[in-house]
Coordinates of C-alpha atoms in Angstrom, one line a residue:
M101 CA 2.3 -79.8 34.9
A102 CA 1.2 -78.6 38.8
K103 CA -1.3 -75.9 38.7
R104 CA -0.7 -72.8 40.5
N105 CA -2.8 -71.9 43.6
K106 CA -5.0 -68.7 42.4
R107 CA -2.6 -66.7 45.2
E108 CA 0.6 -68.0 44.5
N109 CA 3.6 -65.6 44.1
T110 CA 5.8 -67.3 41.7
G111 CA 8.8 -66.0 43.7
D112 CA 9.9 -63.4 41.1
G113 CA 8.3 -60.5 42.9
I114 CA 4.9 -61.3 40.6
D115 CA 1.9 -61.6 42.0
T116 CA -0.3 -64.4 39.6
S117 CA -3.7 -63.3 41.6
K118 CA -3.8 -60.0 39.8
S119 CA -5.6 -60.3 36.7
N120 CA -5.2 -56.3 35.7
I121 CA -1.8 -55.4 35.3
N122 CA -1.2 -51.8 34.7
W123 CA 1.5 -51.9 31.9
Y124 CA 0.5 -47.9 31.2
P125 CA 4.5 -46.1 31.4
G126 CA 4.1 -43.3 33.9
H127 CA 5.7 -40.7 31.3
M128 CA 2.7 -41.5 29.3
V129 CA 0.4 -40.9 32.2
K130 CA 2.1 -37.5 32.4
A131 CA 2.3 -36.5 28.5
I132 CA -2.0 -37.2 28.6
N133 CA -2.4 -35.1 31.7
D134 CA 0.0 -32.5 30.3
I135 CA -2.4 -32.5 27.1
K136 CA -5.5 -32.4 28.9
S137 CA -4.4 -29.3 30.9
I138 CA -3.3 -27.5 27.7
L139 CA -5.6 -28.3 25.1
K140 CA -8.6 -25.7 26.2
L141 CA -5.6 -23.4 24.4
I142 CA -5.4 -25.5 21.2
D143 CA -7.2 -24.7 18.1
I144 CA -5.5 -27.8 16.1
V145 CA -4.5 -31.3 16.8
V146 CA -1.8 -33.0 14.6
E147 CA -1.7 -36.8 15.2
V148 CA 1.1 -38.4 13.2
V149 CA 0.5 -42.0 12.6
D150 CA 2.3 -44.6 10.3
A151 CA 1.5 -44.8 6.9
R152 CA 1.9 -48.4 7.0
L153 CA -0.3 -49.2 9.9
P154 CA -2.6 -45.8 10.7
L155 CA -5.2 -47.5 12.8
S156 CA -2.7 -49.5 14.9
S157 CA -0.4 -46.5 15.1
C158 CA -3.9 -43.8 16.3
N159 CA -4.0 -43.2 19.9
P160 CA -7.6 -43.7 20.8
I161 CA -7.0 -41.3 23.9
I162 CA -5.9 -38.1 21.8
E163 CA -8.7 -38.8 19.6
E164 CA -11.2 -38.8 22.9
L165 CA -9.2 -35.7 24.2
A166 CA -9.5 -34.0 20.9
Q167 CA -13.1 -34.5 19.7
D168 CA -14.2 -30.7 19.5
K169 CA -11.1 -29.8 18.0
K170 CA -10.0 -29.5 14.3
K171 CA -8.0 -32.4 13.4
I172 CA -5.4 -33.4 10.6
I173 CA -4.4 -37.2 10.8
V174 CA -0.6 -36.8 9.2
L175 CA 0.4 -40.3 7.8
N176 CA 4.1 -40.5 7.8
K177 CA 6.3 -42.9 6.2
K178 CA 4.5 -43.0 2.9
D179 CA 7.5 -43.8 1.2
L180 CA 7.3 -47.2 2.9
A181 CA 3.6 -47.7 2.7
D182 CA 1.5 -49.1 -0.7
E183 CA 0.4 -45.9 -2.1
E184 CA -3.0 -47.6 -2.9
E185 CA -3.6 -48.5 0.4
T186 CA -2.4 -44.7 1.6
K187 CA -5.3 -43.3 -0.7
K188 CA -7.4 -45.7 1.0
W189 CA -6.7 -44.6 4.2
I190 CA -6.8 -41.1 3.2
K191 CA -10.5 -41.7 2.0
Y192 CA -11.5 -43.8 5.4
F193 CA -10.1 -40.6 7.4
E194 CA -11.9 -38.2 5.8
S195 CA -15.1 -40.2 5.7
K196 CA -14.4 -39.8 9.5
D197 CA -14.6 -35.8 9.1
M198 CA -10.8 -36.0 9.7
M199 CA -8.5 -34.0 7.4
S200 CA -5.8 -36.3 6.4
I201 CA -2.5 -36.4 4.2
A202 CA 0.5 -38.5 3.5
V203 CA 4.0 -37.2 3.6
D204 CA 7.6 -38.6 4.0
S205 CA 8.3 -36.2 6.8
S206 CA 12.2 -36.1 5.2
E207 CA 10.9 -34.4 2.2
P208 CA 10.3 -30.5 2.6
Q209 CA 7.9 -30.2 0.0
D210 CA 5.5 -33.0 2.6
I211 CA 6.5 -30.5 5.4
K212 CA 4.9 -28.0 3.6
K213 CA 1.7 -29.8 3.0
I214 CA 1.7 -30.3 6.7
V215 CA 1.9 -26.5 7.3
D216 CA -1.0 -26.1 4.6
A217 CA -3.2 -28.1 6.2
I218 CA -2.3 -26.3 9.6
V219 CA -3.5 -22.7 7.8
T220 CA -6.4 -24.5 6.2
Q221 CA -7.6 -26.3 9.5
G222 CA -7.1 -22.9 11.4
K223 CA -9.0 -20.6 9.1
E224 CA -11.9 -23.0 10.1
A225 CA -11.4 -22.8 13.6
Y226 CA -10.7 -19.1 13.7
K227 CA -13.9 -18.3 11.5
A228 CA -16.1 -19.3 14.0
K229 CA -14.5 -17.8 16.9
V230 CA -14.3 -14.3 15.0
E231 CA -17.1 -14.2 13.0
A232 CA -18.9 -11.8 14.4
L233 CA -15.8 -9.4 15.1
S234 CA -15.0 -7.0 12.4
V235 CA -11.5 -6.8 13.0
D236 CA -8.8 -7.6 10.0
F237 CA -6.0 -9.6 11.7
R238 CA -3.6 -12.1 11.4
P239 CA -4.3 -15.3 13.6
I240 CA -1.6 -17.1 15.4
Y241 CA -3.0 -21.0 15.2
R242 CA -1.9 -23.3 18.4
V243 CA -1.2 -26.7 17.2
L244 CA -0.5 -29.6 19.4
I245 CA 1.3 -32.2 17.6
A246 CA 1.0 -36.1 18.9
G247 CA 1.5 -39.5 18.3
I248 CA 2.4 -42.4 19.4
P249 CA 6.5 -43.1 19.8
N250 CA 8.5 -43.9 16.5
V251 CA 6.0 -42.6 14.1
G252 CA 7.8 -39.4 13.3
K253 CA 6.6 -36.8 15.0
S254 CA 10.3 -35.0 15.4

């Protein structure tokens, strides 16, 4: 088999001399930039991951951007995952100080679990903001729901 020169063009428009391939799709860059621009307004970040492969379906950029925010990890599609393994993942995320819940998003009672988790985290986020005030009000929680494609955000 013949060796290619370092700067050879394969004839199909691909320059093999480039070792750094930019595969990151433009719509993902736009989404990250949009998240950066609104993050200062957000109280809670909900990251939806696939319960069958939680670490592989986490987006490390979201974790980096949301490091100063209350965060909830939603392990979706629990009905398709091994129950014992899912429990281990919940313990793992909680050991990292991240609230986590396993859900099947097609079940209404599981959606309520997500809302309850948002309220719990929201109360903690607001407590720090309004502790010095002696005003009683019903807060509005601003939530960012994020995740890679096909984890069940919608």
